[in-house]
Short mmCIF file of C-alpha atoms in Angstrom, two decimals:
data_model
loop_
_atom_site.label_atom_id
_atom_site.label_comp_id
_atom_site.label_asym_id
_atom_site.label_seq_id
_atom_site.Cartn_x
_atom_site.Cartn_y
_atom_site.Cartn_z
CA UNK J 6 0.00 0.00 0.00
CA UNK J 7 1.42 3.41 -0.96
CA UNK J 8 2.25 6.08 1.58
CA UNK J 9 -0.46 8.35 0.12
CA UNK J 10 -3.12 5.67 0.63
CA UNK J 11 -1.93 5.06 4.17
CA UNK J 12 -2.12 8.78 4.84
CA UNK J 13 -5.67 8.98 3.48
CA UNK J 14 -6.73 5.94 5.50
CA UNK J 15 -5.22 7.43 8.66
CA UNK J 16 -7.04 10.71 8.04
CA UNK J 17 -10.35 8.91 7.53
CA UNK J 18 -9.80 6.86 10.69
CA UNK J 19 -9.08 10.01 12.66
CA UNK J 20 -12.20 11.64 11.29
CA UNK J 21 -14.38 8.67 12.22
CA UNK J 22 -12.77 8.56 15.66
CA UNK J 23 -13.75 12.21 16.11
CA UNK J 24 -17.38 11.46 15.23
CA UNK J 25 -17.31 8.45 17.59
CA UNK J 26 -16.00 10.65 20.38
CA UNK J 27 -18.89 13.06 19.82
CA UNK J 28 -21.32 10.12 19.95
CA UNK J 29 -19.87 8.86 23.23
CA UNK J 30 -19.96 12.34 24.75
CA UNK J 31 -23.58 12.87 23.73
CA UNK J 32 -24.62 9.42 24.93
CA UNK J 33 -23.41 10.41 28.37
CA UNK J 34 -25.88 13.27 28.61
CA UNK J 35 -29.04 11.52 27.46
CA UNK J 36 -30.09 10.97 31.06
CA UNK J 37 -28.41 14.11 32.34
CA UNK J 38 -29.42 15.45 35.75
CA UNK J 39 -28.57 19.02 34.87
CA UNK J 40 -27.18 21.32 37.54
CA UNK J 41 -29.20 24.52 37.50
CA UNK J 42 -28.50 27.72 39.41
CA UNK J 43 -30.48 28.37 42.56
CA UNK J 44 -32.40 31.66 42.64
CA UNK J 45 -32.55 33.72 45.81
CA UNK J 46 -34.62 36.83 46.55
CA UNK J 47 -33.08 38.72 49.46
CA UNK J 48 -34.59 41.63 51.38
CA UNK J 49 -32.29 43.61 53.64
CA UNK J 50 -33.73 45.72 56.43
CA UNK J 51 -32.16 47.85 59.12
CA UNK J 52 -32.00 44.98 61.62
CA UNK J 53 -32.90 41.83 59.71
CA UNK J 54 -32.24 40.00 56.47
CA UNK J 55 -34.71 37.60 54.87
CA UNK J 56 -33.93 35.37 51.91
CA UNK J 57 -36.18 33.06 49.88
CA UNK J 58 -34.20 30.53 47.84
CA UNK J 59 -35.51 28.25 45.11
CA UNK J 60 -33.13 25.31 45.08
CA UNK J 61 -32.69 21.58 44.67
CA UNK J 62 -32.73 20.54 48.32
CA UNK J 63 -31.74 16.94 47.50
CA UNK J 64 -28.30 18.01 46.30
CA UNK J 65 -27.63 19.86 49.54
CA UNK J 66 -28.85 17.00 51.70
CA UNK J 67 -26.75 14.50 49.76
CA UNK J 68 -23.70 16.72 50.14
CA UNK J 69 -22.91 16.71 46.41
CA UNK J 70 -20.11 19.09 45.46
CA UNK J 71 -21.64 21.04 42.56
CA UNK J 72 -18.57 23.21 41.94
CA UNK J 73 -17.82 22.89 38.24
CA UNK J 74 -20.32 20.02 37.90
CA UNK J 75 -22.80 20.01 35.00
CA UNK J 76 -24.52 16.71 35.76
CA UNK J 77 -25.21 15.18 39.17
CA UNK J 78 -24.75 11.73 37.62
CA UNK J 79 -21.04 12.54 37.58
CA UNK J 80 -20.96 12.66 41.39
CA UNK J 81 -20.16 9.54 43.45
CA UNK J 82 -23.18 10.50 45.59
CA UNK J 83 -25.60 10.39 42.64
CA UNK J 84 -27.25 7.18 43.92
CA UNK J 85 -28.15 8.78 47.25
CA UNK J 86 -29.30 11.91 45.39
CA UNK J 87 -31.68 9.82 43.28
CA UNK J 88 -33.08 8.18 46.41
CA UNK J 89 -33.77 11.60 47.89
CA UNK J 90 -35.61 12.64 44.73
CA UNK J 91 -38.05 9.80 45.25
CA UNK J 92 -38.72 10.71 48.92
CA UNK J 93 -42.06 12.11 49.99
CA UNK J 94 -41.92 15.72 51.27
CA UNK J 95 -42.07 14.77 54.95
CA UNK J 96 -39.21 12.28 54.65
CA UNK J 97 -37.07 14.72 52.67
CA UNK J 98 -37.83 17.46 55.20
CA UNK J 99 -36.61 15.20 58.01
CA UNK J 100 -33.40 14.47 56.09
CA UNK J 101 -32.92 18.20 55.48
CA UNK J 102 -33.41 18.97 59.17
CA UNK J 103 -30.67 16.49 60.05
CA UNK J 104 -28.35 18.04 57.47
CA UNK J 105 -29.20 21.66 58.33
CA UNK J 106 -26.24 22.29 60.71
CA UNK J 107 -23.88 21.33 57.88
CA UNK J 108 -25.86 23.19 55.22
CA UNK J 109 -26.00 26.37 57.33
CA UNK J 110 -22.21 26.49 57.53
CA UNK J 111 -22.13 26.95 53.76
CA UNK J 112 -24.49 29.95 53.72
CA UNK J 113 -22.46 33.15 53.82
CA UNK J 114 -23.90 36.37 55.21
CA UNK J 115 -21.31 38.98 56.09
CA UNK J 116 -21.28 42.54 57.40
CA UNK J 117 -17.90 44.26 56.94
CA UNK J 118 -16.28 40.85 56.63
CA UNK J 119 -17.81 39.52 59.86
CA UNK J 120 -19.99 36.39 59.43
CA UNK J 121 -23.61 36.54 60.51
CA UNK J 122 -25.37 33.26 61.32
CA UNK J 123 -28.29 32.23 59.10
CA UNK J 124 -31.42 30.99 60.84
CA UNK J 125 -33.79 28.43 59.37
CA UNK J 126 -37.30 29.81 58.85
CA UNK J 127 -39.16 27.53 56.45
CA UNK J 128 -38.78 24.85 53.79
CA UNK J 129 -41.52 24.08 51.29
CA UNK J 130 -41.10 20.82 49.37
CA UNK J 131 -43.52 19.84 46.59
CA UNK J 132 -44.86 16.33 46.11
CA UNK J 133 -42.81 13.79 44.18
CA UNK J 134 -43.17 14.30 40.45
CA UNK J 135 -40.99 13.14 37.57
CA UNK J 136 -37.91 11.80 39.36
CA UNK J 137 -35.85 12.27 36.20
CA UNK J 138 -36.21 16.04 36.66
CA UNK J 139 -35.01 18.28 39.49
CA UNK J 140 -37.58 19.09 42.15
CA UNK J 141 -37.64 22.77 43.16
CA UNK J 142 -37.95 23.36 46.88
CA UNK J 143 -38.21 26.76 48.56
CA UNK J 144 -36.01 27.54 51.55
CA UNK J 145 -36.45 30.66 53.66
CA UNK J 146 -33.66 31.83 55.95
CA UNK J 147 -33.28 34.93 58.08
CA UNK J 148 -30.45 36.65 59.88
CA UNK J 149 -30.32 39.23 62.66
CA UNK J 150 -27.96 42.00 61.52
CA UNK J 151 -25.59 43.84 63.87
CA UNK J 152 -26.38 47.47 64.76
CA UNK J 153 -25.34 50.13 62.29
CA UNK J 154 -25.82 50.91 58.63
CA UNK J 155 -23.02 48.81 57.14
CA UNK J 156 -24.15 46.95 53.99
CA UNK J 157 -24.50 43.19 53.79
CA UNK J 158 -22.90 40.69 51.42
CA UNK J 159 -24.54 37.35 50.66
CA UNK J 160 -23.42 34.15 48.95
CA UNK J 161 -22.69 30.51 49.59
CA UNK J 162 -20.02 27.86 49.13
CA UNK J 163 -18.88 26.93 45.64
CA UNK J 164 -19.99 23.38 46.46
CA UNK J 165 -23.62 24.54 46.42
CA UNK J 166 -23.34 25.52 42.74
CA UNK J 167 -24.18 28.82 41.00
CA UNK J 168 -26.56 31.25 42.69
CA UNK J 169 -28.64 33.99 41.11
CA UNK J 170 -29.11 36.55 43.86
CA UNK J 171 -31.71 39.29 43.53
CA UNK J 172 -32.14 42.06 46.07
CA UNK J 173 -35.76 43.16 46.29
CA UNK J 174 -37.24 46.16 48.03
CA UNK J 175 -40.68 47.51 48.88
CA UNK J 176 -43.28 46.28 46.45
CA UNK J 177 -40.85 43.58 45.32
CA UNK J 178 -39.06 46.03 43.03
CA UNK J 179 -35.83 44.40 41.95
CA UNK J 180 -32.84 46.60 41.16
CA UNK J 181 -29.90 44.28 41.79
CA UNK J 182 -29.11 40.91 40.27
CA UNK J 183 -25.88 39.00 40.77
CA UNK J 184 -24.83 35.71 39.20
CA UNK J 185 -22.52 34.20 41.80
CA UNK J 186 -20.17 31.32 41.06
CA UNK J 187 -17.21 29.75 42.77
CA UNK J 188 -18.25 30.84 46.25
CA UNK J 189 -18.32 34.54 45.34
CA UNK J 190 -20.17 37.07 47.50
CA UNK J 191 -22.65 39.61 46.21
CA UNK J 192 -21.93 43.29 45.92
CA UNK J 193 -22.56 45.16 49.20
CA UNK J 194 -26.33 45.37 49.67
CA UNK J 195 -27.49 48.50 51.55
CA UNK J 196 -29.96 48.23 54.39
CA UNK J 197 -32.12 50.99 52.96
CA UNK J 198 -33.12 50.80 49.32
CA UNK J 199 -31.33 48.43 47.00
CA UNK J 200 -27.82 48.23 45.59
CA UNK J 201 -27.13 50.27 42.49
CA UNK J 202 -24.84 48.72 39.90
CA UNK J 203 -23.04 50.65 37.16
CA UNK J 204 -24.54 50.37 33.69
CA UNK J 205 -21.42 48.76 32.21
CA UNK J 206 -21.17 46.24 35.05
CA UNK J 207 -24.87 45.42 34.71
CA UNK J 208 -24.49 44.94 30.95
CA UNK J 209 -21.44 42.72 31.44
CA UNK J 210 -23.26 40.50 33.91
CA UNK J 211 -26.02 39.78 31.44
CA UNK J 212 -23.49 39.11 28.69
CA UNK J 213 -22.02 36.47 30.99
CA UNK J 214 -25.46 35.03 31.73
CA UNK J 215 -26.24 34.73 28.02
CA UNK J 216 -22.90 33.10 27.26
CA UNK J 217 -23.16 30.50 30.03
CA UNK J 218 -26.72 29.72 28.94
CA UNK J 219 -25.12 28.46 25.71
CA UNK J 220 -21.76 27.21 27.01
CA UNK J 221 -21.86 24.93 28.86
CA UNK J 222 -25.56 24.78 29.80
CA UNK J 223 -27.40 24.93 26.49
CA UNK J 224 -26.72 21.53 24.97
CA UNK J 225 -29.87 21.60 22.82
CA UNK J 226 -28.89 24.99 21.40
CA UNK J 227 -25.32 23.77 20.88
CA UNK J 228 -26.55 20.81 18.84
CA UNK J 229 -28.80 23.03 16.73
CA UNK J 230 -25.90 25.36 15.89
CA UNK J 231 -23.72 22.35 15.05
CA UNK J 232 -26.52 21.16 12.79
CA UNK J 233 -26.23 24.44 10.91
CA UNK J 234 -22.46 24.03 10.75
CA UNK J 235 -22.59 20.52 9.29
CA UNK J 236 -25.01 21.56 6.53
CA UNK J 237 -22.23 23.08 4.42
CA UNK J 238 -18.75 24.44 4.99
CA UNK J 239 -19.14 27.28 2.53
CA UNK J 240 -19.23 30.66 4.26
CA UNK J 241 -22.33 32.07 2.58
CA UNK J 242 -24.77 29.26 3.56
CA UNK J 243 -23.46 29.34 7.12
CA UNK J 244 -23.83 33.12 7.40
CA UNK J 245 -27.34 33.02 5.93
CA UNK J 246 -28.44 30.36 8.40
CA UNK J 247 -26.83 31.98 11.46
CA UNK J 248 -28.27 35.39 10.50
CA UNK J 249 -31.78 33.97 10.12
CA UNK J 250 -31.49 32.08 13.41
CA UNK J 251 -30.13 35.14 15.26
CA UNK J 252 -32.80 37.55 14.00
CA UNK J 253 -35.57 35.09 14.84
CA UNK J 254 -34.51 34.22 18.38
CA UNK J 255 -33.81 37.89 19.15
CA UNK J 256 -37.40 38.76 18.23
CA UNK J 257 -39.07 36.08 20.35
CA UNK J 258 -36.64 36.58 23.23
CA UNK J 259 -37.73 40.22 23.47
CA UNK J 260 -41.44 39.42 22.99
CA UNK J 261 -41.36 36.66 25.62
CA UNK J 262 -39.49 38.73 28.21
CA UNK J 263 -41.97 41.56 27.64
CA UNK J 264 -44.73 38.95 28.14
CA UNK J 265 -46.27 39.85 24.78
CA UNK J 266 -45.87 36.22 23.73
CA UNK J 267 -46.24 33.42 26.27
CA UNK J 268 -45.83 29.76 25.37
CA UNK J 269 -45.54 27.04 28.05
CA UNK J 270 -42.18 25.28 28.36
CA UNK J 271 -44.03 21.96 27.96
CA UNK J 272 -44.76 23.04 24.38
CA UNK J 273 -41.48 24.84 23.59
CA UNK J 274 -39.02 22.20 24.79
CA UNK J 275 -40.34 19.28 22.66
CA UNK J 276 -40.49 21.58 19.62
CA UNK J 277 -36.86 22.59 20.16
CA UNK J 278 -35.94 18.90 20.22
CA UNK J 279 -37.92 18.40 17.01
CA UNK J 280 -36.07 21.30 15.39
CA UNK J 281 -32.76 19.58 16.11
CA UNK J 282 -34.00 16.37 14.48
CA UNK J 283 -35.32 18.15 11.39
CA UNK J 284 -32.19 20.21 10.74
CA UNK J 285 -29.88 17.25 11.27
CA UNK J 286 -31.88 14.90 9.03
CA UNK J 287 -32.08 17.54 6.32
CA UNK J 288 -28.27 17.76 6.44
CA UNK J 289 -28.09 14.14 5.27
CA UNK J 290 -30.40 14.78 2.29
CA UNK J 291 -29.29 18.12 0.87
CA UNK J 292 -26.26 20.39 1.01
CA UNK J 293 -27.39 23.30 -1.16
CA UNK J 294 -28.83 26.43 0.40
CA UNK J 295 -32.42 27.28 -0.52
CA UNK J 296 -35.04 29.82 0.56
CA UNK J 297 -36.94 26.98 2.24
CA UNK J 298 -33.94 26.07 4.41
CA UNK J 299 -33.59 29.73 5.44
CA UNK J 300 -37.29 29.96 6.30
CA UNK J 301 -37.13 26.74 8.33
CA UNK J 302 -34.09 27.94 10.27
CA UNK J 303 -35.85 31.25 10.93
CA UNK J 304 -38.94 29.45 12.21
CA UNK J 305 -36.89 27.26 14.51
CA UNK J 306 -35.03 30.36 15.71
CA UNK J 307 -38.36 31.71 16.95
CA UNK J 308 -38.72 28.59 19.09
CA UNK J 309 -35.20 28.81 20.47
CA UNK J 310 -35.79 32.44 21.42
CA UNK J 311 -38.66 31.28 23.63
CA UNK J 312 -36.25 28.78 25.20
CA UNK J 313 -33.70 31.53 25.87
CA UNK J 314 -36.42 33.64 27.46
CA UNK J 315 -37.18 30.99 30.09
CA UNK J 316 -33.86 31.45 31.91
CA UNK J 317 -33.95 35.23 31.52
CA UNK J 318 -37.47 35.27 32.91
CA UNK J 319 -36.34 33.33 35.97
CA UNK J 320 -33.40 35.64 36.63
CA UNK J 321 -35.35 38.80 35.97
CA UNK J 322 -34.44 42.22 34.58
CA UNK J 323 -34.20 45.58 36.27
CA UNK J 324 -37.18 47.50 34.80
CA UNK J 325 -35.07 50.67 34.73
CA UNK J 326 -32.37 48.89 32.69
CA UNK J 327 -34.50 46.46 30.77
CA UNK J 328 -33.02 47.20 27.36
CA UNK J 329 -29.41 47.00 28.55
CA UNK J 330 -29.97 43.65 30.24
CA UNK J 331 -31.86 42.23 27.26
CA UNK J 332 -29.19 43.33 24.78
CA UNK J 333 -26.41 42.09 27.06
CA UNK J 334 -28.02 38.67 27.40
CA UNK J 335 -28.51 38.43 23.63
CA UNK J 336 -24.88 39.49 23.01
CA UNK J 337 -23.78 36.71 25.37
CA UNK J 338 -25.91 34.19 23.48
CA UNK J 339 -24.36 35.30 20.17
CA UNK J 340 -20.84 35.06 21.58
CA UNK J 341 -21.66 31.54 22.77
CA UNK J 342 -22.87 30.57 19.30
CA UNK J 343 -19.80 32.06 17.62
CA UNK J 344 -17.57 30.18 20.06
CA UNK J 345 -19.27 26.91 19.10
CA UNK J 346 -18.76 27.62 15.40
CA UNK J 347 -15.14 28.63 15.93
CA UNK J 348 -14.39 25.45 17.88
CA UNK J 349 -16.14 23.31 15.28
CA UNK J 350 -14.16 24.99 12.51
CA UNK J 351 -10.83 24.52 14.30
CA UNK J 352 -11.55 20.92 15.31
CA UNK J 353 -13.18 19.70 12.09
CA UNK J 354 -13.09 22.02 9.09
CA UNK J 355 -9.42 22.97 9.32
CA UNK J 356 -8.33 19.33 9.30
CA UNK J 357 -10.91 17.59 7.13
CA UNK J 358 -12.99 20.23 5.35
CA UNK J 359 -11.16 20.00 2.03
CA UNK J 360 -11.23 16.19 1.88
CA UNK J 361 -13.48 14.69 -0.80
CA UNK J 362 -14.93 12.31 1.77
CA UNK J 363 -15.74 15.05 4.33
CA UNK J 364 -19.50 15.00 3.79
CA UNK J 365 -19.84 11.20 3.71
CA UNK J 366 -17.45 10.48 6.58
CA UNK J 367 -17.92 13.52 8.84
CA UNK J 368 -20.94 15.73 8.12
CA UNK J 369 -23.52 12.99 7.56
CA UNK J 370 -22.50 10.73 10.51
CA UNK J 371 -22.28 13.74 12.84
CA UNK J 372 -25.71 14.91 11.69
CA UNK J 373 -27.14 11.45 12.35
CA UNK J 374 -25.73 11.55 15.88
CA UNK J 375 -27.31 14.96 16.40
CA UNK J 376 -30.64 13.72 14.99
CA UNK J 377 -30.61 10.66 17.25
CA UNK J 378 -29.96 12.80 20.31
CA UNK J 379 -32.70 15.25 19.38
CA UNK J 380 -35.05 12.33 18.73
CA UNK J 381 -34.41 10.94 22.18
CA UNK J 382 -35.09 14.31 23.75
CA UNK J 383 -38.31 14.60 21.76
CA UNK J 384 -39.51 11.26 23.15
CA UNK J 385 -38.29 12.12 26.64
CA UNK J 386 -40.01 15.52 26.65
CA UNK J 387 -43.33 14.27 25.33
CA UNK J 388 -43.81 10.69 26.52
CA UNK J 389 -41.53 10.01 29.50
#
C-alpha cells in the first residue's frame, strides 16, 4: 500500500474517531441530571435579612459538590441523590433537618467581613413528580444583623453551585441581580433601598449570563448550531443560516421577556428537540442552500428564542435597565454561538474540510448523531 493511501486511511480513521468521540460524549448526557443555578430573593432591612431561595434541596442533603459540575450523575453521591428525589416531602424534610447544621455552615452572610449566622425559617417541598427532573424546593432563611448601617454581602459555598441573587425592596421592586459562582459574595447590599450597579457592570453580567446559557448549559442549542455548521462548509450558507437564526430568536426573546408572547415550556421544549431532528436529518439529504432552508431555520429560531427567554425570565431584569440587560443577554448568546462555530471549525473544518470524503465520513454521521440525540429528547419531553 502506498504512503499516500496510508495517509488517506489514517485521516479517515481520525475523522471517524472524532465522530465516535462526539457520539460517546452525547450518549453520556441523554439521562443528564442538569445542575441549574439556585435563585434567591433577598430583602435587607435595618435589623434583619430575609432570603427566599428556590433550590434543589436533594443536592444539599446528599452533600454533592456542585462546583464545576454540570450533571449530578457525575458525582459519586448520585445514587443517594436519586433516592432523595423519590422521597415524599415529609421524609425529605426530616433528612434536610438532620443536614441543616452542615448546610447552614455553607451559607455566607457577612457585614464588613464579619460572618452573621443564618437561621432556618421555612422549607416548602412539593410532592414527588418526575424523578428524572429536578424538584424545586423553597427555603427561607433569616439573619439578625448587627447594629449600624453597614451593607450586607450574601453568597454561599462553591460546592452549592451557582446562585442567582436578587435584592428586592418595597413592592418587590428588583434593582440588583448578581450571578454568583465559585463561592463569590454579592456586591454590598445596603440596608435601605437596593444596591445600584453601574450600567457597564450590569451589561457585562447579562453578557455572561447569556454566554453561560449556551456554554456549557445549552446543549440543545449547541446541537442546533452544530446542525447548521454541518449543513455546508461554505461561508455564505453558514452566514445566511446563522443570521436567520439570530434575528428570529432575538425577536421572540424580546417578545417573551416583555410577556407579549407566552408559550408554556411543555410546548417549547419538545419543539426545540424536534427542530434539532429536522435540521440534522435535512443535512443528510441536501447540502445546497435554498429559501426553504432559510425559512425553516428562521422558524426554529423563533422557538429557540422562547427557550432563551425561560432562563432570563427566571433571573429577571431591572425595569429601569430592561433594554441594557436584554441586549447584554442576547450578546452573550451570540458570543456563545460564535464560540461553538469557531471550535467546530478549528476541530473539524481545518483538518478535514477539504477532503473529498468530508461530507460522507464527517458531516452525515455527525448529523445522524445529532438527529438521534434530538429524537431521544423529543420522546423524553413528550412521553416520559
